[in-house]
Amino acid sequence: MVGENRKRLDTLARFFELTCVTCRTTRSVGFDVTLGQEEQPASYRLIGLDTLGRTETTTRFVFRRLHAALEGASFDVVLVESEPWAWVRWQTWLYKLLRQPRAIFGEFSWENVERTGLKGAILSCFYRLACATDDFAIAGNRAGGGIFVRHGLPASRLLVAPQVGVDEEIFSPPDVATRLAVRAREGLDGDAFVIGFCGRFTEEKGVLDLVAAAEFARAEHHGIPIVLAMLGSGPMEPELQRMAHERPWLRILPPRPHSEVWRFMQSLDLFVLPSRPLCSGGSVWQEQFGHVLIEAMACGVRCVGSDSGAIPEVIGNDAMIFPAGDRLALGELLGRAVALPRESEKHRATALARFTNRVVATQWAELMRRRLDECHAR
């Protein structure tokens, strides 16, 4: 639905005649997202459908009139991007079974935590059914890939790759003049060392840990003006706003469309994703990727992250990882980062090699074309 995230499809469409079905409306971070009446993309067909259920949960909805929207089309591959227990996953599989029997079927999943108890047993059944009906699967992280393999999917049918890459032309390192101009628009001191966060203001994102750690780093480096800029929204926003009122160095910035996040990233000296695992109230979660990390890296910004979920494998540098929830360790890491050179070329090179839309789409296409050849050779 978000235009920035559909850029991967332009590259994928170089390999396939592509149709994308998505929700017509849903809720994003801080605002509603509606698939507009924009012109059809030049390289693929885009269909926005109404839904039954709650799209914000990502797993408890189905599309209205999916069959009718795709009437008359003939597909070689049917791919659903959701979790193995999602309603829309099984709706799409049923559509493939009844209307596209010659197509191969695959799914993309972010899930990287296995539950325990009764819920774990139920979800394990869904995984086994999914692996039995998948011709291939794509997992957004290594832990997610391991879950598929443990439930019976042959490793040869699995790809570990993100769902969406980064646009390296927009997310790029600014020159000094541009960086200062961006900071001026954001209301940030041009001479300060700016630490940034972008995302949901929730407990599991570790936002209070970051504020405490930044306060520690400021106390350790009196001579360096350190500013913490946090962009987003969520249930903890009132508390963060109160803290910002008492701490002039803490700036809370309102959420904005994804297409405008690059300006914020270009203003930073350091980006931090301090996520902590969540296990409460029936919810179990660890960071599944952290797309903001690759956006910051593409802008040449150093990244610090906790050891929650997939963060270490995305950052790829153990020296920039701290134990989730350890505010002192994070504060010490921030303090050390203040003294390090920017090294924008190094961080951008990592993003270009691993995480652009071109790289991600090519990996997906290679897996699907290989599986097509293997299935047709039977």
PDB file of C-alpha atoms in Angstrom, residues 95-301:
ATOM      1  CA  TYR A  95      -7.762 -19.510  -4.576  1.00  0.00           C
ATOM      2  CA  LYS A  96      -4.630 -21.056  -6.052  1.00  0.00           C
ATOM      3  CA  LEU A  97      -5.920 -24.600  -5.490  1.00  0.00           C
ATOM      4  CA  LEU A  98      -9.305 -23.963  -7.126  1.00  0.00           C
ATOM      5  CA  ARG A  99      -8.495 -21.374  -9.798  1.00  0.00           C
ATOM      6  CA  GLN A 100      -4.760 -21.746 -10.538  1.00  0.00           C
ATOM      7  CA  PRO A 101      -3.954 -25.477 -10.160  1.00  0.00           C
ATOM      8  CA  ARG A 102      -0.879 -25.299 -12.420  1.00  0.00           C
ATOM      9  CA  ALA A 103       0.748 -22.451 -10.476  1.00  0.00           C
ATOM     10  CA  ILE A 104       3.332 -23.000  -7.785  1.00  0.00           C
ATOM     11  CA  PHE A 105       2.548 -21.522  -4.367  1.00  0.00           C
ATOM     12  CA  GLY A 106       4.826 -19.753  -1.902  1.00  0.00           C
ATOM     13  CA  GLU A 107       4.705 -17.450   1.066  1.00  0.00           C
ATOM     14  CA  PHE A 108       6.755 -14.775   2.777  1.00  0.00           C
ATOM     15  CA  SER A 109       6.846 -14.633   6.592  1.00  0.00           C
ATOM     16  CA  TRP A 110       8.506 -12.351   9.158  1.00  0.00           C
ATOM     17  CA  GLU A 111       7.704 -14.517  12.185  1.00  0.00           C
ATOM     18  CA  ASN A 112      10.845 -15.409  14.164  1.00  0.00           C
ATOM     19  CA  VAL A 113       9.544 -16.672  17.523  1.00  0.00           C
ATOM     20  CA  GLU A 114       8.106 -20.096  18.319  1.00  0.00           C
ATOM     21  CA  ARG A 115       5.397 -20.052  20.985  1.00  0.00           C
ATOM     22  CA  THR A 116       5.017 -22.557  23.778  1.00  0.00           C
ATOM     23  CA  GLY A 117       1.978 -24.160  25.382  1.00  0.00           C
ATOM     24  CA  LEU A 118      -1.378 -24.589  23.658  1.00  0.00           C
ATOM     25  CA  LYS A 119      -0.896 -21.615  21.322  1.00  0.00           C
ATOM     26  CA  GLY A 120       2.489 -22.958  20.291  1.00  0.00           C
ATOM     27  CA  ALA A 121       0.993 -26.366  19.522  1.00  0.00           C
ATOM     28  CA  ILE A 122      -1.750 -24.795  17.391  1.00  0.00           C
ATOM     29  CA  LEU A 123       0.681 -22.585  15.465  1.00  0.00           C
ATOM     30  CA  SER A 124       2.983 -25.560  14.958  1.00  0.00           C
ATOM     31  CA  CYS A 125       0.122 -27.334  13.198  1.00  0.00           C
ATOM     32  CA  PHE A 126      -0.316 -24.334  10.906  1.00  0.00           C
ATOM     33  CA  TYR A 127       3.407 -24.373  10.120  1.00  0.00           C
ATOM     34  CA  ARG A 128       3.329 -28.064   9.240  1.00  0.00           C
ATOM     35  CA  LEU A 129       0.302 -27.546   7.010  1.00  0.00           C
ATOM     36  CA  ALA A 130       2.021 -24.558   5.401  1.00  0.00           C
ATOM     37  CA  CYS A 131       5.220 -26.482   4.733  1.00  0.00           C
ATOM     38  CA  ALA A 132       3.174 -29.302   3.217  1.00  0.00           C
ATOM     39  CA  THR A 133       1.423 -26.896   0.817  1.00  0.00           C
ATOM     40  CA  ASP A 134       4.333 -24.558   0.016  1.00  0.00           C
ATOM     41  CA  ASP A 135       6.416 -24.992  -3.100  1.00  0.00           C
ATOM     42  CA  PHE A 136       8.771 -22.421  -1.603  1.00  0.00           C
ATOM     43  CA  ALA A 137       8.980 -19.988   1.296  1.00  0.00           C
ATOM     44  CA  ILE A 138      10.824 -16.751   1.975  1.00  0.00           C
ATOM     45  CA  ALA A 139      11.664 -15.824   5.563  1.00  0.00           C
ATOM     46  CA  GLY A 140      12.611 -12.294   6.533  1.00  0.00           C
ATOM     47  CA  ASN A 141      15.291 -13.466   8.975  1.00  0.00           C
ATOM     48  CA  ARG A 142      17.374 -16.514   9.879  1.00  0.00           C
ATOM     49  CA  ALA A 143      15.266 -17.484  12.885  1.00  0.00           C
ATOM     50  CA  GLY A 144      12.135 -17.428  10.744  1.00  0.00           C
ATOM     51  CA  GLY A 145      13.809 -19.640   8.171  1.00  0.00           C
ATOM     52  CA  GLY A 146      14.738 -22.090  10.906  1.00  0.00           C
ATOM     53  CA  ILE A 147      11.096 -22.404  11.958  1.00  0.00           C
ATOM     54  CA  PHE A 148      10.090 -23.423   8.428  1.00  0.00           C
ATOM     55  CA  VAL A 149      12.875 -26.009   8.195  1.00  0.00           C
ATOM     56  CA  ARG A 150      12.058 -27.488  11.607  1.00  0.00           C
ATOM     57  CA  HIS A 151       8.459 -27.943  10.490  1.00  0.00           C
ATOM     58  CA  GLY A 152       9.358 -29.866   7.365  1.00  0.00           C
ATOM     59  CA  LEU A 153      10.223 -27.441   4.560  1.00  0.00           C
ATOM     60  CA  PRO A 154      13.332 -28.602   2.658  1.00  0.00           C
ATOM     61  CA  ALA A 155      16.119 -26.026   2.964  1.00  0.00           C
ATOM     62  CA  SER A 156      16.429 -26.009  -0.834  1.00  0.00           C
ATOM     63  CA  ARG A 157      12.961 -24.435  -1.049  1.00  0.00           C
ATOM     64  CA  LEU A 158      13.767 -21.654   1.438  1.00  0.00           C
ATOM     65  CA  LEU A 159      15.219 -18.182   0.957  1.00  0.00           C
ATOM     66  CA  VAL A 160      16.183 -15.864   3.824  1.00  0.00           C
ATOM     67  CA  ALA A 161      15.775 -12.307   2.547  1.00  0.00           C
ATOM     68  CA  PRO A 162      13.894  -9.170   3.589  1.00  0.00           C
ATOM     69  CA  GLN A 163      10.456  -8.347   2.242  1.00  0.00           C
ATOM     70  CA  VAL A 164      11.376  -4.857   1.074  1.00  0.00           C
ATOM     71  CA  GLY A 165      14.685  -3.229   0.217  1.00  0.00           C
ATOM     72  CA  VAL A 166      15.776   0.403   0.281  1.00  0.00           C
ATOM     73  CA  ASP A 167      15.820   2.990  -2.495  1.00  0.00           C
ATOM     74  CA  GLU A 168      19.504   3.923  -2.574  1.00  0.00           C
ATOM     75  CA  GLU A 169      18.876   7.002  -4.709  1.00  0.00           C
ATOM     76  CA  ILE A 170      16.625   8.675  -2.137  1.00  0.00           C
ATOM     77  CA  PHE A 171      18.238   7.257   0.987  1.00  0.00           C
ATOM     78  CA  SER A 172      21.749   8.532   0.357  1.00  0.00           C
ATOM     79  CA  PRO A 173      24.480  10.379   2.303  1.00  0.00           C
ATOM     80  CA  PRO A 174      24.041  14.159   2.153  1.00  0.00           C
ATOM     81  CA  ASP A 175      26.838  16.648   1.626  1.00  0.00           C
ATOM     82  CA  VAL A 176      27.568  19.046   4.474  1.00  0.00           C
ATOM     83  CA  ALA A 177      25.351  21.833   3.155  1.00  0.00           C
ATOM     84  CA  THR A 178      22.397  19.493   2.607  1.00  0.00           C
ATOM     85  CA  ARG A 179      22.831  17.948   6.048  1.00  0.00           C
ATOM     86  CA  LEU A 180      22.768  21.361   7.714  1.00  0.00           C
ATOM     87  CA  ALA A 181      19.710  22.379   5.693  1.00  0.00           C
ATOM     88  CA  VAL A 182      17.891  19.183   6.675  1.00  0.00           C
ATOM     89  CA  ARG A 183      18.719  19.783  10.328  1.00  0.00           C
ATOM     90  CA  ALA A 184      17.417  23.310  10.098  1.00  0.00           C
ATOM     91  CA  ARG A 185      14.091  22.020   8.714  1.00  0.00           C
ATOM     92  CA  GLU A 186      13.884  19.522  11.570  1.00  0.00           C
ATOM     93  CA  GLY A 187      14.730  22.181  14.156  1.00  0.00           C
ATOM     94  CA  LEU A 188      17.973  20.435  15.130  1.00  0.00           C
ATOM     95  CA  ASP A 189      21.256  22.089  16.084  1.00  0.00           C
ATOM     96  CA  GLY A 190      23.646  22.004  13.151  1.00  0.00           C
ATOM     97  CA  ASP A 191      26.688  21.486  15.408  1.00  0.00           C
ATOM     98  CA  ALA A 192      25.174  18.849  17.701  1.00  0.00           C
ATOM     99  CA  PHE A 193      25.825  15.117  17.667  1.00  0.00           C
ATOM    100  CA  VAL A 194      22.348  13.879  16.739  1.00  0.00           C
ATOM    101  CA  ILE A 195      21.174  10.433  17.784  1.00  0.00           C
ATOM    102  CA  GLY A 196      17.970   9.283  16.110  1.00  0.00           C
ATOM    103  CA  PHE A 197      15.125   6.812  16.470  1.00  0.00           C
ATOM    104  CA  CYS A 198      12.227   6.258  14.064  1.00  0.00           C
ATOM    105  CA  GLY A 199       9.282   3.973  14.720  1.00  0.00           C
ATOM    106  CA  ARG A 200       6.486   3.128  17.121  1.00  0.00           C
ATOM    107  CA  PHE A 201       6.624   4.610  20.605  1.00  0.00           C
ATOM    108  CA  THR A 202       5.967   1.358  22.465  1.00  0.00           C
ATOM    109  CA  GLU A 203       7.601  -0.541  25.301  1.00  0.00           C
ATOM    110  CA  GLU A 204       8.966  -3.267  23.051  1.00  0.00           C
ATOM    111  CA  LYS A 205      10.784  -0.681  20.920  1.00  0.00           C
ATOM    112  CA  GLY A 206      12.880   0.285  23.968  1.00  0.00           C
ATOM    113  CA  VAL A 207      12.233   4.013  23.667  1.00  0.00           C
ATOM    114  CA  LEU A 208      12.611   4.708  27.405  1.00  0.00           C
ATOM    115  CA  ASP A 209      15.871   2.742  27.420  1.00  0.00           C
ATOM    116  CA  LEU A 210      17.156   5.038  24.686  1.00  0.00           C
ATOM    117  CA  VAL A 211      16.246   8.219  26.561  1.00  0.00           C
ATOM    118  CA  ALA A 212      17.987   6.968  29.699  1.00  0.00           C
ATOM    119  CA  ALA A 213      21.071   5.898  27.735  1.00  0.00           C
ATOM    120  CA  ALA A 214      21.283   9.249  25.936  1.00  0.00           C
ATOM    121  CA  GLU A 215      21.119  11.000  29.305  1.00  0.00           C
ATOM    122  CA  PHE A 216      24.023   8.860  30.499  1.00  0.00           C
ATOM    123  CA  ALA A 217      26.057   9.630  27.351  1.00  0.00           C
ATOM    124  CA  ARG A 218      25.439  13.353  27.794  1.00  0.00           C
ATOM    125  CA  ALA A 219      26.672  13.177  31.393  1.00  0.00           C
ATOM    126  CA  GLU A 220      29.841  11.403  30.243  1.00  0.00           C
ATOM    127  CA  HIS A 221      30.538  13.921  27.446  1.00  0.00           C
ATOM    128  CA  HIS A 222      29.856  17.367  28.879  1.00  0.00           C
ATOM    129  CA  GLY A 223      31.753  19.142  26.128  1.00  0.00           C
ATOM    130  CA  ILE A 224      29.776  17.637  23.244  1.00  0.00           C
ATOM    131  CA  PRO A 225      26.202  18.789  22.531  1.00  0.00           C
ATOM    132  CA  ILE A 226      24.246  15.536  22.166  1.00  0.00           C
ATOM    133  CA  VAL A 227      20.655  15.627  20.926  1.00  0.00           C
ATOM    134  CA  LEU A 228      18.208  12.720  20.781  1.00  0.00           C
ATOM    135  CA  ALA A 229      15.584  13.066  18.018  1.00  0.00           C
ATOM    136  CA  MET A 230      12.706  10.564  18.044  1.00  0.00           C
ATOM    137  CA  LEU A 231      10.296  10.421  15.112  1.00  0.00           C
ATOM    138  CA  GLY A 232       7.046   8.476  15.369  1.00  0.00           C
ATOM    139  CA  SER A 233       3.959   7.958  17.457  1.00  0.00           C
ATOM    140  CA  GLY A 234       2.367   5.421  19.757  1.00  0.00           C
ATOM    141  CA  PRO A 235       0.967   4.843  23.246  1.00  0.00           C
ATOM    142  CA  MET A 236       4.119   6.122  24.985  1.00  0.00           C
ATOM    143  CA  GLU A 237       4.077   9.470  23.188  1.00  0.00           C
ATOM    144  CA  PRO A 238       2.518  11.433  26.108  1.00  0.00           C
ATOM    145  CA  GLU A 239       5.244  10.227  28.443  1.00  0.00           C
ATOM    146  CA  LEU A 240       7.954  11.053  25.922  1.00  0.00           C
ATOM    147  CA  GLN A 241       6.481  14.512  25.380  1.00  0.00           C
ATOM    148  CA  ARG A 242       6.556  15.082  29.133  1.00  0.00           C
ATOM    149  CA  MET A 243      10.188  13.974  29.277  1.00  0.00           C
ATOM    150  CA  ALA A 244      11.043  16.245  26.346  1.00  0.00           C
ATOM    151  CA  HIS A 245       9.504  19.199  28.193  1.00  0.00           C
ATOM    152  CA  GLU A 246      11.983  18.572  31.020  1.00  0.00           C
ATOM    153  CA  ARG A 247      14.926  17.793  28.728  1.00  0.00           C
ATOM    154  CA  PRO A 248      15.598  20.404  26.005  1.00  0.00           C
ATOM    155  CA  TRP A 249      17.998  17.994  24.284  1.00  0.00           C
ATOM    156  CA  LEU A 250      15.159  15.495  23.615  1.00  0.00           C
ATOM    157  CA  ARG A 251      13.129  16.250  20.480  1.00  0.00           C
ATOM    158  CA  ILE A 252       9.885  14.377  19.685  1.00  0.00           C
ATOM    159  CA  LEU A 253       9.000  14.700  16.001  1.00  0.00           C
ATOM    160  CA  PRO A 254       5.584  13.799  14.555  1.00  0.00           C
ATOM    161  CA  PRO A 255       5.170  10.830  12.214  1.00  0.00           C
ATOM    162  CA  ARG A 256       5.325  11.372   8.495  1.00  0.00           C
ATOM    163  CA  PRO A 257       4.761   9.374   5.305  1.00  0.00           C
ATOM    164  CA  HIS A 258       7.405   6.794   4.559  1.00  0.00           C
ATOM    165  CA  SER A 259       8.434   8.712   1.456  1.00  0.00           C
ATOM    166  CA  GLU A 260       9.668  11.581   3.672  1.00  0.00           C
ATOM    167  CA  VAL A 261      11.679   9.589   6.244  1.00  0.00           C
ATOM    168  CA  TRP A 262      14.908  10.009   4.267  1.00  0.00           C
ATOM    169  CA  ARG A 263      15.136  13.658   5.290  1.00  0.00           C
ATOM    170  CA  PHE A 264      15.168  12.661   8.945  1.00  0.00           C
ATOM    171  CA  MET A 265      17.795   9.960   8.360  1.00  0.00           C
ATOM    172  CA  GLN A 266      20.091  12.424   6.596  1.00  0.00           C
ATOM    173  CA  SER A 267      20.103  14.655   9.678  1.00  0.00           C
ATOM    174  CA  LEU A 268      21.593  11.992  11.976  1.00  0.00           C
ATOM    175  CA  ASP A 269      25.058  11.089  13.204  1.00  0.00           C
ATOM    176  CA  LEU A 270      23.883   7.834  14.778  1.00  0.00           C
ATOM    177  CA  PHE A 271      20.714   5.734  14.524  1.00  0.00           C
ATOM    178  CA  VAL A 272      19.591   3.480  17.363  1.00  0.00           C
ATOM    179  CA  LEU A 273      17.064   0.638  17.391  1.00  0.00           C
ATOM    180  CA  PRO A 274      16.856  -0.399  21.080  1.00  0.00           C
ATOM    181  CA  SER A 275      14.107  -3.017  20.753  1.00  0.00           C
ATOM    182  CA  ARG A 276      13.564  -5.454  23.591  1.00  0.00           C
ATOM    183  CA  PRO A 277      11.777  -8.846  23.425  1.00  0.00           C
ATOM    184  CA  LEU A 278       8.119  -8.743  24.423  1.00  0.00           C
ATOM    185  CA  CYS A 279       6.419 -11.561  26.305  1.00  0.00           C
ATOM    186  CA  SER A 280       3.321 -10.294  28.080  1.00  0.00           C
ATOM    187  CA  GLY A 281      -0.428 -10.467  27.834  1.00  0.00           C
ATOM    188  CA  GLY A 282      -0.255 -13.373  25.411  1.00  0.00           C
ATOM    189  CA  SER A 283       2.007 -11.467  23.008  1.00  0.00           C
ATOM    190  CA  VAL A 284       5.434 -12.805  22.076  1.00  0.00           C
ATOM    191  CA  TRP A 285       7.673 -10.708  19.850  1.00  0.00           C
ATOM    192  CA  GLN A 286      11.292 -10.018  18.925  1.00  0.00           C
ATOM    193  CA  GLU A 287      12.520  -7.543  16.333  1.00  0.00           C
ATOM    194  CA  GLN A 288      11.932  -9.219  12.976  1.00  0.00           C
ATOM    195  CA  PHE A 289      14.225  -7.053  10.863  1.00  0.00           C
ATOM    196  CA  GLY A 290      14.234  -3.307  11.508  1.00  0.00           C
ATOM    197  CA  HIS A 291      13.776  -1.723   8.082  1.00  0.00           C
ATOM    198  CA  VAL A 292      14.758   1.667   9.487  1.00  0.00           C
ATOM    199  CA  LEU A 293      18.251   0.255  10.025  1.00  0.00           C
ATOM    200  CA  ILE A 294      18.901  -0.260   6.323  1.00  0.00           C
ATOM    201  CA  GLU A 295      17.443   3.158   5.527  1.00  0.00           C
ATOM    202  CA  ALA A 296      19.879   4.758   7.957  1.00  0.00           C
ATOM    203  CA  MET A 297      22.770   2.684   6.612  1.00  0.00           C
ATOM    204  CA  ALA A 298      21.966   3.722   3.049  1.00  0.00           C
ATOM    205  CA  CYS A 299      22.211   7.348   4.224  1.00  0.00           C
ATOM    206  CA  GLY A 300      25.689   6.592   5.566  1.00  0.00           C
ATOM    207  CA  VAL A 301      24.560   6.688   9.201  1.00  0.00           C
TER     208      VAL A 301
END
